[in-house]
Structures are given as structure tokens and as C-alpha cells.
N, CA and C of each residue as an Amber inpcrd file, in Angstrom:
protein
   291
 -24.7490000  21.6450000  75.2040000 -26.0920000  21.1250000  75.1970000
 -26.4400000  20.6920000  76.6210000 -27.3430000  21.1780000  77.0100000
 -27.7710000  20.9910000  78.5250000 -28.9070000  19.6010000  78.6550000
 -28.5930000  18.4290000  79.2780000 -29.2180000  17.2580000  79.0810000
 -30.0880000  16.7240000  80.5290000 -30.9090000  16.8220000  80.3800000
 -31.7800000  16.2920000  81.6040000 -31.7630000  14.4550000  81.6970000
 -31.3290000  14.3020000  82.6970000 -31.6920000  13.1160000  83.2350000
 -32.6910000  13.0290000  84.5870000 -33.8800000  11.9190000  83.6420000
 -35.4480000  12.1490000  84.6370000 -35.0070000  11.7870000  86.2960000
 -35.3100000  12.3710000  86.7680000 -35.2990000  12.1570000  88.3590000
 -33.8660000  11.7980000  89.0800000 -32.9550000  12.7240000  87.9060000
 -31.2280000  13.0250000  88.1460000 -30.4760000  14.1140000  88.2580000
 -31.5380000  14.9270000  87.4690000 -30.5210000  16.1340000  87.0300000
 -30.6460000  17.0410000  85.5920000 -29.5940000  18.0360000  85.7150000
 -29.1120000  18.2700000  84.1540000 -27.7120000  18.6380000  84.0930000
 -27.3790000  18.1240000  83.0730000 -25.8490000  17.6420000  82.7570000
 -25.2710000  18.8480000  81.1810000 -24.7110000  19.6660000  81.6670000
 -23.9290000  20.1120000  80.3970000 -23.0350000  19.6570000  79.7620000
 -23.1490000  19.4540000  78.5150000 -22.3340000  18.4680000  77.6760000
 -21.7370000  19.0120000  76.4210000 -20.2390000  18.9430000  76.1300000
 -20.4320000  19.6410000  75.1180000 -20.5690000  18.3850000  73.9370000
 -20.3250000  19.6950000  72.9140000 -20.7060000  18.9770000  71.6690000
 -19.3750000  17.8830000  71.1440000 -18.3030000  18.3650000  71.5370000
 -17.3780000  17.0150000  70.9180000 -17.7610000  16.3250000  71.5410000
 -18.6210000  15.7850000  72.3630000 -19.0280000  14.1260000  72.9980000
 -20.2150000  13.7670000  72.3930000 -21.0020000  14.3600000  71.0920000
 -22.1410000  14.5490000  70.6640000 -21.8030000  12.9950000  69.6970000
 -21.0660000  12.4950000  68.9200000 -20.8960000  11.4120000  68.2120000
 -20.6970000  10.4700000  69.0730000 -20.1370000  10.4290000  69.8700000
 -20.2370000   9.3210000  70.9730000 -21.4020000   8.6550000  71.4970000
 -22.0520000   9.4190000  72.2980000 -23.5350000   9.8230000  72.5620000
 -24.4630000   9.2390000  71.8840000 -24.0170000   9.5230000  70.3820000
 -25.1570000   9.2340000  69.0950000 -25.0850000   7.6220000  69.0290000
 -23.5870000   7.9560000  69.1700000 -23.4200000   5.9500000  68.9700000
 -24.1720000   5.1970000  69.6340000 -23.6440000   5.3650000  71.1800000
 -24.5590000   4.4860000  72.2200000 -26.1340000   4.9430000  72.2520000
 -26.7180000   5.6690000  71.7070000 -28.0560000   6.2490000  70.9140000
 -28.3310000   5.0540000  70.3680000 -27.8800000   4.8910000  69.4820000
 -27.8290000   3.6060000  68.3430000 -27.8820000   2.3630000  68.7860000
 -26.9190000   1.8850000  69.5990000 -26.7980000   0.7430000  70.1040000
 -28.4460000   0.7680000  71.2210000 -29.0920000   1.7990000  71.8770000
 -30.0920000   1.6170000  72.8160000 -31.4950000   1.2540000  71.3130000
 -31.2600000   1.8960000  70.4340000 -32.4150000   1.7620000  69.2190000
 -32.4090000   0.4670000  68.4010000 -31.3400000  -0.2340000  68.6840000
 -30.8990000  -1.7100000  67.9350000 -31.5330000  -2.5080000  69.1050000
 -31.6570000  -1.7170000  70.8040000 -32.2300000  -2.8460000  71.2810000
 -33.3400000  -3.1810000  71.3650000 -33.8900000  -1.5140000  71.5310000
 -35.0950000  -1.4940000  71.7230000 -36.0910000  -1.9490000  70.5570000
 -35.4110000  -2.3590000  69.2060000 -36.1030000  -2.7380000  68.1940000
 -35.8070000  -4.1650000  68.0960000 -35.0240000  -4.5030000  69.0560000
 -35.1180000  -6.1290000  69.0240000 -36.0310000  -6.9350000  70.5350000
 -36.0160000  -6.0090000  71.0680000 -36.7610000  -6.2380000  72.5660000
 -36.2170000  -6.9700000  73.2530000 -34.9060000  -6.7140000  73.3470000
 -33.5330000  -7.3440000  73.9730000 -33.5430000  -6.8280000  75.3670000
 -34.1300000  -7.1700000  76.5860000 -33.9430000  -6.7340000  77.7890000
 -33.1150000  -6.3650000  78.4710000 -32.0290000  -7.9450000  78.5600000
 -30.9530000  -7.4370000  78.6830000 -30.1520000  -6.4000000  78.2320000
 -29.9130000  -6.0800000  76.6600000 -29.5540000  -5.8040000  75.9310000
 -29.4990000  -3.9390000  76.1280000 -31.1190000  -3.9930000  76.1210000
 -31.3890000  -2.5850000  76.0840000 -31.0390000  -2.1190000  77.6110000
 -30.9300000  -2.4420000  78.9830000 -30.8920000  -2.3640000  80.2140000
 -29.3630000  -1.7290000  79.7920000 -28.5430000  -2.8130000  79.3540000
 -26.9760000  -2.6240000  79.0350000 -26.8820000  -1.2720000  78.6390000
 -28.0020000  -0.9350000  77.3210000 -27.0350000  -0.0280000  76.2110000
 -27.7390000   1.5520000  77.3970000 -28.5320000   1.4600000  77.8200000
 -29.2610000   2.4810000  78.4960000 -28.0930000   2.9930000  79.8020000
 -27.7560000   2.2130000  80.2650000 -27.0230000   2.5280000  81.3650000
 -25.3780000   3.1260000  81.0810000 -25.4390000   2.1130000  80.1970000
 -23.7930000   3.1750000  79.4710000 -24.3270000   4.6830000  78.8250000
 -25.0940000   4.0330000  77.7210000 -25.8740000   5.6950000  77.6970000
 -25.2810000   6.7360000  78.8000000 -26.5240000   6.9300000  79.9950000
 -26.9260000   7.8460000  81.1500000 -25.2420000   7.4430000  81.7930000
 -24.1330000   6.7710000  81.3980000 -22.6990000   6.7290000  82.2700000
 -22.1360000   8.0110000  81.5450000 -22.4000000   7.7230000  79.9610000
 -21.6300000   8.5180000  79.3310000 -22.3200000   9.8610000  79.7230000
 -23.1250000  10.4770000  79.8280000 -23.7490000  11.4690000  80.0680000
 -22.9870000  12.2560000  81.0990000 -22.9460000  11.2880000  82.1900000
 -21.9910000  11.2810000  83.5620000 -21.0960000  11.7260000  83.2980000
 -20.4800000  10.7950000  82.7140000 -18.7900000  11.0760000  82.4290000
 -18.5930000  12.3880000  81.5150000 -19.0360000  12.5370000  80.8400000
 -18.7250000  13.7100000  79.4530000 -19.5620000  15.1280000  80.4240000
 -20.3210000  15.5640000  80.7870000 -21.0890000  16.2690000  81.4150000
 -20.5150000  16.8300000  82.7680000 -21.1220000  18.4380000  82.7890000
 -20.6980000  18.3420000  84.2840000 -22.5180000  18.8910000  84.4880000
 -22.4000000  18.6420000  85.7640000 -23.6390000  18.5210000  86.4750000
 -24.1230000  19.9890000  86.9060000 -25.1570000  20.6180000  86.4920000
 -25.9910000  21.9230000  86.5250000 -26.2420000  21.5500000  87.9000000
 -26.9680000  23.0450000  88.9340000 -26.8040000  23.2130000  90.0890000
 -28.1780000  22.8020000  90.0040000 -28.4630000  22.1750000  91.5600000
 -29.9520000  21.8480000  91.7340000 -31.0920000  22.6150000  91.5560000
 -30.5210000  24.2170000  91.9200000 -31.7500000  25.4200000  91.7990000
 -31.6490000  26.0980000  90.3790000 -30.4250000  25.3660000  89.6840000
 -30.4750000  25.9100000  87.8170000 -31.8980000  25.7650000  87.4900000
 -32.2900000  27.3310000  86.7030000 -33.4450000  26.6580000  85.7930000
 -33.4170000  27.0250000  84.3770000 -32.3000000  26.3060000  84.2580000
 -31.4230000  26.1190000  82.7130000 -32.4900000  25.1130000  81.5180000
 -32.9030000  25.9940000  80.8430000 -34.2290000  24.5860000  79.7990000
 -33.2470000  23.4110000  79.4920000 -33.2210000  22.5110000  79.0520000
 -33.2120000  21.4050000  78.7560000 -33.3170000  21.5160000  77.1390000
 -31.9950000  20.9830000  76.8160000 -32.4100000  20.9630000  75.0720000
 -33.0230000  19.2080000  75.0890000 -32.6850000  18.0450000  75.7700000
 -33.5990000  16.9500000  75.5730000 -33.0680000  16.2070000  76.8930000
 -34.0540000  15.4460000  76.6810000 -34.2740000  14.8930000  78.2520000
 -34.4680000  13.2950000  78.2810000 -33.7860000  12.7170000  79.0440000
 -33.0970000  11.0610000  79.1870000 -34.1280000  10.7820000  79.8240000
 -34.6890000   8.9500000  79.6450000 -35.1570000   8.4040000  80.6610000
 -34.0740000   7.8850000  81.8890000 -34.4630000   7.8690000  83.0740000
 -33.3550000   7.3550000  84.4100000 -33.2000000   5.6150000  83.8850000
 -32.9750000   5.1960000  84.7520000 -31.7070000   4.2840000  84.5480000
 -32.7000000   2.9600000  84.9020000 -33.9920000   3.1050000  85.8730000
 -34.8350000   2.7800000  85.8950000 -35.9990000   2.4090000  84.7870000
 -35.9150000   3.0690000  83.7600000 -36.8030000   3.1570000  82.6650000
 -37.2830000   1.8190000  81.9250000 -38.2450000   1.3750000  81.4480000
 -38.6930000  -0.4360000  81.3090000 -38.6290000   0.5060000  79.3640000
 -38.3460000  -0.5560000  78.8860000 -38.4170000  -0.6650000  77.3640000
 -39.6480000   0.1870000  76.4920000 -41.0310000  -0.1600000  77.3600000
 -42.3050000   0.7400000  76.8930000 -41.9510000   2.5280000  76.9970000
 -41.2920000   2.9700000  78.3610000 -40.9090000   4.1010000  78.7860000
 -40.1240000   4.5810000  77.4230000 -39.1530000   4.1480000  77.1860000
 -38.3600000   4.3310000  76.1860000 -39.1200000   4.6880000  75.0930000
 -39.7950000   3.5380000  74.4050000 -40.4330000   3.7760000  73.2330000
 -41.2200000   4.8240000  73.3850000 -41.8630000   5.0660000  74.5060000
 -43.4210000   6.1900000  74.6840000 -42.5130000   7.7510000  74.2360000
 -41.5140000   7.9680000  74.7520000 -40.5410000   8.8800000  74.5830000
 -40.1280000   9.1420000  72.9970000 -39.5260000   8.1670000  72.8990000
 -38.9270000   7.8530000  70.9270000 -40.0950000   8.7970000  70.0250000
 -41.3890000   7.8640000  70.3140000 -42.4570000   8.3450000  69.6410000
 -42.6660000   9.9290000  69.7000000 -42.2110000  11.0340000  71.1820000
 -42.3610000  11.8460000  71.2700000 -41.3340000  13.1040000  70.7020000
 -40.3230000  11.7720000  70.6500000 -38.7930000  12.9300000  69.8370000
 -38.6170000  12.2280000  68.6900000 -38.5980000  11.1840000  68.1510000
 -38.5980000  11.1960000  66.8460000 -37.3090000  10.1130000  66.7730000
 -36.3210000  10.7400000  65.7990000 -34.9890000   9.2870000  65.8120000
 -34.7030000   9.7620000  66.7440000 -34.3450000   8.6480000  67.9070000
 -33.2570000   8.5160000  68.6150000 -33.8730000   9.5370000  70.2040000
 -32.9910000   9.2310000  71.1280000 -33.1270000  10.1680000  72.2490000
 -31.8420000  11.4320000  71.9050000 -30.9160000  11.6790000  71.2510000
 -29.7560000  12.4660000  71.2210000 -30.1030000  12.7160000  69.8010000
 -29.9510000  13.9230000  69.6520000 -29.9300000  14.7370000  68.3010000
 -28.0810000  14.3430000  67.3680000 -29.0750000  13.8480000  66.0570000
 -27.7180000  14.4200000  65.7400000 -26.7990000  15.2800000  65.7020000
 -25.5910000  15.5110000  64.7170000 -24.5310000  16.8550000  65.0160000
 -25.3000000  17.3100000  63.6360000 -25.3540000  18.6850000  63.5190000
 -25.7140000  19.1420000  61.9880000 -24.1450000  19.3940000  60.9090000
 -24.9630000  18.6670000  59.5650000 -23.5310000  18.7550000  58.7320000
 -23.3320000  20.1110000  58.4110000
């Protein structure tokens, strides 16, 4: 799964890191529904780490589509939500059963 991070990149990822992913997914949607600043700053940045870490990084002149696309690390809580609203649950797709 090829993952865009806004004004970072795109990151190929495979799918055994896809439950992981989902988790800290979860933990950013617990914050953002509590309007936990801190909270959500936290779960966002491990997020876009794990991305890092699990991912290797597409070439700058790739023009590989994007199956979904991260806010940066920068992103304020509204950013987030404006996004949510545009993908639906979550920023990371689930795995299909």
C-alpha cells in the first residue's frame, strides 16, 4: 500500500504492518473525539513514526498514486477532522476479512 505523507512523501508499506497502523488509527480517533491536544499531537506523531518505520520511502520523481494520504505532523485537530469527513472511518483502511 503506497501512503502519502502531506508535504513528506510516499511511503510503501506492506500489509503485515496494516493492524498496527489501524491501532494507532484508533488511538488518533479516541483523540480526536475527545479534543485531547495533547493527546491527539501524541497519537498523530507515532502514527506518521510508524509509517516511517514500517515503510520504505518512494523516489521523489515516483508518480506512484497514493492509495491514502496522511496529514504531516504539523496538522491542528480541525485538519484532521476536515480529512476524516472526506475518508470516512479512520485515516488507514482496514485489512479485508
Amino acid at each position: 500500500m503506497i501512503m502519502r505523507v502531506m508535504g513528506e512523501g510516499q511511503f510503501q508499506v506492506g500489509e503485515t504492518h496494516l493492524n498496527r497502523l489501524n491501532e494507532l488509527d484508533e488511538e488518533l480517533l479516541t483523540a480526536l473525539e475527545s479534543g485531547d491536544e495533547e493527546q491527539f499531537r501524541r497519537a498523530l506523531v507515532e502514527l506518521l513514526g510508524a509509517v516511517r518505520e514500517f515503510g520504505t520511502p518512494l523516489a521523489d520523481d515516483s508518480l506512484e498514486p497514493s492509495d491514502l494520504i496522511l496529514p504531516d505532523a504539523e496538522a491542528t485537530i480541525a485538519d484532521v477532522r476536515e480529512m476524516l469527513r472526506a475518508e470516512g472511518d479512520g485515516l488507514i483502511p482496514g485489512i479485508p476479512e
